[in-house]
GROMACS .gro file of C-alpha atoms in nm:
model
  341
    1UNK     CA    1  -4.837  -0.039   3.892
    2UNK     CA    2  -4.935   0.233   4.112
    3UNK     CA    3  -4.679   0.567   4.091
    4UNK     CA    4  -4.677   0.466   4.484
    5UNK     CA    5  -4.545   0.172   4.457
    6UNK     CA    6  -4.313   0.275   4.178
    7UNK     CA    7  -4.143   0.531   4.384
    8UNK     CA    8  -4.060   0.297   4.686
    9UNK     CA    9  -3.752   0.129   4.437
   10UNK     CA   10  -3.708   0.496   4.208
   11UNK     CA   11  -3.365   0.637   4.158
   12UNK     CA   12  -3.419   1.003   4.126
   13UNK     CA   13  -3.070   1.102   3.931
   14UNK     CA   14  -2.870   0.929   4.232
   15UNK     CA   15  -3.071   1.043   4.471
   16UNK     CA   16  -3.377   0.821   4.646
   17UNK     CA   17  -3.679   0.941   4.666
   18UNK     CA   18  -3.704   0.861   5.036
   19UNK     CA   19  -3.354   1.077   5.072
   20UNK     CA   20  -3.460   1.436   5.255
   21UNK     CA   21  -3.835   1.295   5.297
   22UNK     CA   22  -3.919   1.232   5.634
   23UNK     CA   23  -3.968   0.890   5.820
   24UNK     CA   24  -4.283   0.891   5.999
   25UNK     CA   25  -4.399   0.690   6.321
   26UNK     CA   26  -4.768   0.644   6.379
   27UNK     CA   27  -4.753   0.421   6.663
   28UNK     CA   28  -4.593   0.607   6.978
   29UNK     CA   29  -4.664   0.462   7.304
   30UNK     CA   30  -4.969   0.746   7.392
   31UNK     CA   31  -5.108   0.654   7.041
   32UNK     CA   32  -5.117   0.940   6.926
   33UNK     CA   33  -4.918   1.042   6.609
   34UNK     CA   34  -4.576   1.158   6.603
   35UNK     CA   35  -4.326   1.224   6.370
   36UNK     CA   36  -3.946   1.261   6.302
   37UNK     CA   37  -3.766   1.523   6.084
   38UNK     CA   38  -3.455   1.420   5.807
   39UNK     CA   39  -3.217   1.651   5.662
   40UNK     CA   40  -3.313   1.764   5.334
   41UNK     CA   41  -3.048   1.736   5.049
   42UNK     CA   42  -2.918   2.098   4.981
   43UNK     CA   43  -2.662   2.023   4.699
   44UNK     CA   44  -2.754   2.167   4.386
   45UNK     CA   45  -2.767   1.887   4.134
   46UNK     CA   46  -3.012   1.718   4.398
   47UNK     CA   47  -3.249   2.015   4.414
   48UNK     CA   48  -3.255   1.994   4.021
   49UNK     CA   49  -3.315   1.635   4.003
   50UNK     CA   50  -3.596   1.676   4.281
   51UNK     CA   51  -3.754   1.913   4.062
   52UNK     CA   52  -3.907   1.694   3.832
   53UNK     CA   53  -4.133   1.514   4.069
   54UNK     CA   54  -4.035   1.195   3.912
   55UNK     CA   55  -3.758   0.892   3.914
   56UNK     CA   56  -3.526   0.711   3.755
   57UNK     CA   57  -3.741   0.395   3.574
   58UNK     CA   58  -3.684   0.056   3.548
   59UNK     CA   59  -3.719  -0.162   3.258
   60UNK     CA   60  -4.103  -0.191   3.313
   61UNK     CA   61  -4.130   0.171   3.376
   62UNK     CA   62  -4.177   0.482   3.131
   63UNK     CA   63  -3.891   0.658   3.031
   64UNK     CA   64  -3.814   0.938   3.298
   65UNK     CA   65  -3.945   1.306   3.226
   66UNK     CA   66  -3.622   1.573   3.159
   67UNK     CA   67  -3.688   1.910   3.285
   68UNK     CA   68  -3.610   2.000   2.943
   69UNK     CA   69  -3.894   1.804   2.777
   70UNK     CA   70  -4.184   2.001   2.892
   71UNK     CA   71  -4.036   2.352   3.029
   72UNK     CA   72  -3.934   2.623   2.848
   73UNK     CA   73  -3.783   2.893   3.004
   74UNK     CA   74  -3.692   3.105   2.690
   75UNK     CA   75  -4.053   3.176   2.641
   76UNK     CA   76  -4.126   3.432   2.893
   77UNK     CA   77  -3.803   3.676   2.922
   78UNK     CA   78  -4.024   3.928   3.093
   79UNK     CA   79  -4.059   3.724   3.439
   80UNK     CA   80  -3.820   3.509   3.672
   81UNK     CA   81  -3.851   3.147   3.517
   82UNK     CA   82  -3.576   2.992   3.709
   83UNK     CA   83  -3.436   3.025   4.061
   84UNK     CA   84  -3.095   3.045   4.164
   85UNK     CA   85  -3.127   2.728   4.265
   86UNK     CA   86  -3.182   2.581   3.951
   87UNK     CA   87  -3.584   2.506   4.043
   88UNK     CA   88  -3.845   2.638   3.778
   89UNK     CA   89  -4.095   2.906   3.797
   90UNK     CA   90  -4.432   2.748   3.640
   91UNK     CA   91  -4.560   3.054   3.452
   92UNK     CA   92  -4.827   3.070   3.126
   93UNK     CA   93  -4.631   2.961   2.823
   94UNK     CA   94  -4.323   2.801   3.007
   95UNK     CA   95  -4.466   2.469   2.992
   96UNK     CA   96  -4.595   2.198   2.726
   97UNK     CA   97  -4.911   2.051   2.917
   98UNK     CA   98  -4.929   1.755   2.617
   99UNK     CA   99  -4.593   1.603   2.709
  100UNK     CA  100  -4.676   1.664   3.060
  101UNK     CA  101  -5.028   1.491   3.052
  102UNK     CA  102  -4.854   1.234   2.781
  103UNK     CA  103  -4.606   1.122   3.126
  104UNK     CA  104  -4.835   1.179   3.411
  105UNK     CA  105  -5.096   1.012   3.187
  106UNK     CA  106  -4.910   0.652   3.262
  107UNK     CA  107  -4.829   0.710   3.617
  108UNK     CA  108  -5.126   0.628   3.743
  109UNK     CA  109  -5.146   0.907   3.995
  110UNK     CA  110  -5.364   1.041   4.258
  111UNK     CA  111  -5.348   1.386   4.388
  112UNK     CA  112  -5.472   1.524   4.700
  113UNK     CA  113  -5.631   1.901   4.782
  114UNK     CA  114  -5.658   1.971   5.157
  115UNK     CA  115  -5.864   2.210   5.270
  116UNK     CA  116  -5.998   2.384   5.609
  117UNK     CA  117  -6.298   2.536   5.655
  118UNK     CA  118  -6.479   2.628   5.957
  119UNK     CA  119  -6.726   2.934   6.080
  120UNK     CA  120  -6.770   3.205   5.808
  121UNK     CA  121  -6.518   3.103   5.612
  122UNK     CA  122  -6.667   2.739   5.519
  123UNK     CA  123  -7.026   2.981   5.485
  124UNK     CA  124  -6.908   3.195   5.213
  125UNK     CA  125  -6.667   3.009   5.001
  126UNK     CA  126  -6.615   2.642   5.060
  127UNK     CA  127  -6.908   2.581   4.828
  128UNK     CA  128  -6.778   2.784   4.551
  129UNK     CA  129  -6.421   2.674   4.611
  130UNK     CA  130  -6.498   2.309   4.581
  131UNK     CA  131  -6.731   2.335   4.284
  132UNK     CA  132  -6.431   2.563   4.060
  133UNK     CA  133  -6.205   2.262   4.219
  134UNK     CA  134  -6.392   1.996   4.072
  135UNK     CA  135  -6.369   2.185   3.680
  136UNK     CA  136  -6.022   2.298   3.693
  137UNK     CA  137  -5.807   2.106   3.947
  138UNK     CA  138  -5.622   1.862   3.785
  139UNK     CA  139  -5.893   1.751   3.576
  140UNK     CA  140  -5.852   1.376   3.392
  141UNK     CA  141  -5.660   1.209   3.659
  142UNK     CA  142  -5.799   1.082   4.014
  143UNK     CA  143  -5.844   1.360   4.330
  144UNK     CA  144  -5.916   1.347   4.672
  145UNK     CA  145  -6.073   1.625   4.834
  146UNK     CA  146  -5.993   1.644   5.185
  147UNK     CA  147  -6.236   1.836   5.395
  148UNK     CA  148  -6.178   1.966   5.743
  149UNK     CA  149  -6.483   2.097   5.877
  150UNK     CA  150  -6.554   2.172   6.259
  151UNK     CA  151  -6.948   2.149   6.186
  152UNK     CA  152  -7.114   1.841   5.923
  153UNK     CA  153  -7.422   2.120   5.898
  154UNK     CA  154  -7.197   2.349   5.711
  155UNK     CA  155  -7.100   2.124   5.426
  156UNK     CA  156  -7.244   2.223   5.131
  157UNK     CA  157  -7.449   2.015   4.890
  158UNK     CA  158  -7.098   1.812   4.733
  159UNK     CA  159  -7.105   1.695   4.374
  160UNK     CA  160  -6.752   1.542   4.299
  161UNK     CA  161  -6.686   1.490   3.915
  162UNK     CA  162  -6.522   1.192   3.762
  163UNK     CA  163  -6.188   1.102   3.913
  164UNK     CA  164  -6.310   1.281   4.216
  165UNK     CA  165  -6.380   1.154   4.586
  166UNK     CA  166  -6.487   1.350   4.887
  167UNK     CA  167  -6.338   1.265   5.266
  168UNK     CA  168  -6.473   1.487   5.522
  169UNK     CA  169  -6.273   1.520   5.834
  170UNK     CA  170  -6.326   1.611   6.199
  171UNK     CA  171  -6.091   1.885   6.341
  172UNK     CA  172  -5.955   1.753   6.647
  173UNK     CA  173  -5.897   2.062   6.874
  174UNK     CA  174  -6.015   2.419   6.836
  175UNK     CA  175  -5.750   2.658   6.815
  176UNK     CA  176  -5.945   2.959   6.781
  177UNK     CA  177  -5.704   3.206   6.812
  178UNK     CA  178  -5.474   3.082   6.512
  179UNK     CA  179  -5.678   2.944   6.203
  180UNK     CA  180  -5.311   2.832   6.055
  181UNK     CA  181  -5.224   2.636   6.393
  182UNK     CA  182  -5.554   2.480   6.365
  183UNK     CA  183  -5.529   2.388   5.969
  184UNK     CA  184  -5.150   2.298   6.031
  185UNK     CA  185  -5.185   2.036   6.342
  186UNK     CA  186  -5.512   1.851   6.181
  187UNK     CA  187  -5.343   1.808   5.817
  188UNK     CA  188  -5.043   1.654   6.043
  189UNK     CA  189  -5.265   1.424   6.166
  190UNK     CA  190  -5.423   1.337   5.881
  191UNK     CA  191  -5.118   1.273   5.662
  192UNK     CA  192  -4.980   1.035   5.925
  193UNK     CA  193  -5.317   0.888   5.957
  194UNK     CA  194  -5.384   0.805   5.610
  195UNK     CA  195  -5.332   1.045   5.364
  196UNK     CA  196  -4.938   0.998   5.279
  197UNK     CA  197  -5.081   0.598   5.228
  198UNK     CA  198  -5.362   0.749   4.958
  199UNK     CA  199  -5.175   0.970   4.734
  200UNK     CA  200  -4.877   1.081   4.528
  201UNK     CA  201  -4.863   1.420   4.591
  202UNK     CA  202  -5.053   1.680   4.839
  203UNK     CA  203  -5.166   2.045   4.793
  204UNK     CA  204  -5.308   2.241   5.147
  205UNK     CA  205  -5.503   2.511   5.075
  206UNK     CA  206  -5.749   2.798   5.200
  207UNK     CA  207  -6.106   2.796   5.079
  208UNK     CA  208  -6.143   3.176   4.983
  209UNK     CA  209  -6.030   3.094   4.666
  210UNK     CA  210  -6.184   2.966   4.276
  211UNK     CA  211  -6.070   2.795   4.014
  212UNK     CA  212  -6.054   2.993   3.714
  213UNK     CA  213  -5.873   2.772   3.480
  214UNK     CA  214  -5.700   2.459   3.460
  215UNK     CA  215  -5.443   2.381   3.768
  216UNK     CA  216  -5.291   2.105   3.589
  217UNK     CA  217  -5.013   1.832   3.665
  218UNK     CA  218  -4.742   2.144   3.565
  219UNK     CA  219  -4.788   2.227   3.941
  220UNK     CA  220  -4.655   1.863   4.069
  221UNK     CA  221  -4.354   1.852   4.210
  222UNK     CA  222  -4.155   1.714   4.540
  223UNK     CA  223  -4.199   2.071   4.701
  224UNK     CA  224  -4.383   2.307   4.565
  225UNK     CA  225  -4.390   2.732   4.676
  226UNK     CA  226  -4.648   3.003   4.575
  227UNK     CA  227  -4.536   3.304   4.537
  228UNK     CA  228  -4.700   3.609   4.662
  229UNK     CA  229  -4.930   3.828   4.397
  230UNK     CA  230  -4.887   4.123   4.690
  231UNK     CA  231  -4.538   4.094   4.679
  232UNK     CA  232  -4.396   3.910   4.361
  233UNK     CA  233  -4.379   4.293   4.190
  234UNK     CA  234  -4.247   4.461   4.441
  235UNK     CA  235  -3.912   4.584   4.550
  236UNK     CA  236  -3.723   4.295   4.737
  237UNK     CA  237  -3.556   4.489   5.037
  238UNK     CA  238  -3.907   4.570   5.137
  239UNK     CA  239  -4.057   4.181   5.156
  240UNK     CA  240  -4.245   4.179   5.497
  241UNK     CA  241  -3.992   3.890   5.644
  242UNK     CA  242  -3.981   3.787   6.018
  243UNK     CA  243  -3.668   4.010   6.086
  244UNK     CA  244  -3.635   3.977   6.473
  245UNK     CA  245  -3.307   3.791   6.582
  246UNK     CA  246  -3.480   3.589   6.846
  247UNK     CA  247  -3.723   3.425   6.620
  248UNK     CA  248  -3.725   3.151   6.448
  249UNK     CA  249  -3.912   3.235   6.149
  250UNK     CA  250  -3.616   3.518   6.136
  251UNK     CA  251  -3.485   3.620   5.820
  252UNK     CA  252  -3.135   3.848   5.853
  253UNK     CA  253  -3.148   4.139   5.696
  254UNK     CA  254  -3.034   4.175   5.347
  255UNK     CA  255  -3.080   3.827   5.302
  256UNK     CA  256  -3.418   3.645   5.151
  257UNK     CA  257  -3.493   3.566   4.806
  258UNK     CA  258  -3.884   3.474   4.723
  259UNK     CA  259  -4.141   3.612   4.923
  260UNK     CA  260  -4.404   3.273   4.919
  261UNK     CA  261  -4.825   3.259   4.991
  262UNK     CA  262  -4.903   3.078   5.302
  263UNK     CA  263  -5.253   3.007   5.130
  264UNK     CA  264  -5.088   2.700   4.906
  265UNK     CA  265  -4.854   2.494   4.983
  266UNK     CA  266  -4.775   2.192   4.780
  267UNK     CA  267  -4.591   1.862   4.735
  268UNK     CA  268  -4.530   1.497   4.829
  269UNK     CA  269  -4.732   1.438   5.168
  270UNK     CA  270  -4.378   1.386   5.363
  271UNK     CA  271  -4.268   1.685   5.261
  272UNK     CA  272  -4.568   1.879   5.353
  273UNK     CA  273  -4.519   1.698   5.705
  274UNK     CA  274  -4.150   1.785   5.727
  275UNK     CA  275  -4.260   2.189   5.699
  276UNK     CA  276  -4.526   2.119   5.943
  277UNK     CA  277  -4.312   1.961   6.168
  278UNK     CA  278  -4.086   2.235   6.141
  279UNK     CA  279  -4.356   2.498   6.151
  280UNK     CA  280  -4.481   2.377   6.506
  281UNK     CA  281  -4.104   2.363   6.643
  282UNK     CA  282  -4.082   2.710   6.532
  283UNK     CA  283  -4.369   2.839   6.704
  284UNK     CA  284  -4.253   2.661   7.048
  285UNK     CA  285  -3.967   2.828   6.998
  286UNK     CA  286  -4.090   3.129   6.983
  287UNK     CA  287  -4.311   3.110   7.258
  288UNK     CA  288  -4.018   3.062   7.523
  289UNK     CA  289  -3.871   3.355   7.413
  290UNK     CA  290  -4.204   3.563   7.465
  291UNK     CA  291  -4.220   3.606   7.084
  292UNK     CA  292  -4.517   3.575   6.843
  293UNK     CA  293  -4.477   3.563   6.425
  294UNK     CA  294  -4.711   3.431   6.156
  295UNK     CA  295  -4.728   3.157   6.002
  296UNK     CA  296  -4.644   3.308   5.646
  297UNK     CA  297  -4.355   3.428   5.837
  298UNK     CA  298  -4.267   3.071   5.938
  299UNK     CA  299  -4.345   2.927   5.583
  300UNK     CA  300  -4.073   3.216   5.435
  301UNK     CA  301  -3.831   3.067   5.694
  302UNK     CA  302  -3.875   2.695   5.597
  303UNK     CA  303  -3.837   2.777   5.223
  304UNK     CA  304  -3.534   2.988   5.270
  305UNK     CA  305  -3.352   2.705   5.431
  306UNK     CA  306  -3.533   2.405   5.253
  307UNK     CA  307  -3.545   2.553   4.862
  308UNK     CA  308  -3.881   2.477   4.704
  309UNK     CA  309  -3.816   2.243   4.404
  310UNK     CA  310  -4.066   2.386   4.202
  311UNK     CA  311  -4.230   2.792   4.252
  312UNK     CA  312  -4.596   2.875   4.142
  313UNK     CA  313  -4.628   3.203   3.965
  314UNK     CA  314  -4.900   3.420   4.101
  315UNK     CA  315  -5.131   3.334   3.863
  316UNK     CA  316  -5.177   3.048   4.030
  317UNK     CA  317  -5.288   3.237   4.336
  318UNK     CA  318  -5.377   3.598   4.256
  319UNK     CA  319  -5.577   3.820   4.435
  320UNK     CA  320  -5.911   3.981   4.345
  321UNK     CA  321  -5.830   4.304   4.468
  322UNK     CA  322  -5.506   4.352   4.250
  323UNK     CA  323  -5.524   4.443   3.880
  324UNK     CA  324  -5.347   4.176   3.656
  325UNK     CA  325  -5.015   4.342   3.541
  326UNK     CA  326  -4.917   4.224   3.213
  327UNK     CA  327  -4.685   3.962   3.320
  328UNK     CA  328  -5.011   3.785   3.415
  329UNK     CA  329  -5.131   3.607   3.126
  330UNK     CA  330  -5.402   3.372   3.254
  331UNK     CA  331  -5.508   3.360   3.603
  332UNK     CA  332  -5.535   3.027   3.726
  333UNK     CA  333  -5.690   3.051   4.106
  334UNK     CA  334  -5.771   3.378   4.243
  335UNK     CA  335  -5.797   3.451   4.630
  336UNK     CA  336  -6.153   3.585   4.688
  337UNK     CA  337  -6.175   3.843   4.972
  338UNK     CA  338  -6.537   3.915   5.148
  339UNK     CA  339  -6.530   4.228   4.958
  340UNK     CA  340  -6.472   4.137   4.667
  341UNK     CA  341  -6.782   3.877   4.625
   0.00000   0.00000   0.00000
């Protein structure tokens, strides 16, 4: 039995699995996709419980994965390893990857890795990026690679490894002036398409990146952050927030807690839709009040009110230009600008 279909009759410590996802509509009357938005669940035993990515099993099923089974807090005192919100940090040495691949192992799981990649950017790195994908991204179990392109001719030659499919997808619309908006509305589509019907869980992210080393099934969870390598280190009161009143990606001063890469976002494919949803009310928003923020802005927004269940260190997305402080013990993915190729 699929980890699909498992999760359709899952208790997840009293709470469904279905509770704070979103319910989706494919079939509106203009046929074209649409989609409606739930609450999440904010309590704080729910957060914990949606932390593990997993459910409650039946008698046929496994026994359920504890928090406490595979992370370790205790081992890295020098770094943030759990949130105030009881979620946990996923940093080198917090976790045991052999109970983890021991569970996941049985769940007979498929995980999906979005990306967009048009112009120069699918010319310089979407080659590189899928090839480190295919070594380190959650090698052993089965991946789809999910390629937006708004050319065929720039698709590089594509060598998938075991486990590993290819879909290449039209981009439907051009919006030229915001690569996010673009990458944001097609993914929507896609998800509602066929994509939440495919896999278990969903990451979306940017091609100017590589694989380093193994981005394993430690990652999974119902919603899953990255924070920022720029500004993980630095003093909080100066995180670059959306701090305008009238926006809706606005953050009050004094307030914030993470400050998260829009480069990676992660998850089960509803909840990935529920932040895009959200994401594109936002920016309508903001446009009738004559106001324009970014979408990392937006994504800072969405995970101050909706906590992430699970946070990415920055080794999981570091960037080439910044030395690796000691708290980084083994970069995972780095972000790869132009100049540093």
């Amino acid at each position: 039995m699929s980890y699909r279909a498992m999760k359709t009759r899952r208790k997840l410590r009293g709470t469904s699995l279905s509770e704070g996802d979103q319910s989706v509509s494919s079939t509106p009357s203009n046929g074209s996709p649409e989609f409606c938005v739930a609450n999440f669940p904010t309590e704080g035993a729910s957060l914990l419980a949606r932390s593990f990515g997993v459910g409650r099993p039946t008698e046929d099923e496994v026994e359920e994965l504890r928090l406490s089974d595979w992370f370790n807090p205790r081992k890295r005192p020098d770094v943030v390893t759990t949130t105030d919100w009881l979620a946990p940090v996923i940093w080198e040495g917090t976790f045991n990857r052999q109970v983890l691949e021991e569970y996941y192992g049985r769940q007979n799981l498929t995980i999906g890795l979005a990306v967009l990649a048009t112009g120069r950017i699918a010319d310089q790195y979407l080659e590189l990026f899928i090839q480190s994908a295919s070594k380190h991204f959650m090698t052993g179990y089965r991946v789809i690679f999910y390629i937006m392109v708004d050319a065929f001719y720039r698709l590089p030659n594509l060598e998938p490894g075991p486990l590993q499919t290819v879909q290449v997808l039209d981009i439907r619309g051009h919006d030229a002036d915001d690569f996010h908006l673009m990458r944001m509305k097609n993914l929507a589509v896609h998800i509602v398409g066929h994509i939440q019907d495919e896999v278990d869980f969903l990451f979306s992210m940017m091609a100017n990146r590589v694989f380093q080393n193994d981005f394993g099934v430690e990652t999974l969870g119902t919603s899953v952050a990255q924070l920022h390598a720029w500004w993980y280190f630095k003093n909080t009161e100066n995180l670059p927030y959306e701090r305008r009143p009238g926006s809706a990606a606005c953050i009050p001063l004094g307030q914030g807690d993470f400050y998260y890469d829009g480069t990676v976002i992660g998850g089960t494919p509803l909840e990935i839709l529920n932040f895009i949803k959200e994401y594109l009310d936002g920016i309508m928003r903001d446009k009738e009040n004559g106001l324009n923020s970014t979408y990392e802005r937006h994504l800072n927004k969405y995970f101050f009110i909706h906590k992430p269940t699970k946070l990415l260190s920055p080794e999981y997305s570091w960037d080439t230009v910044l030395w690796p402080p000691a708290q980084v013990w083994l970069v995972k993915a780095a972000r790869c600008l132009e100049r540093a190729f």
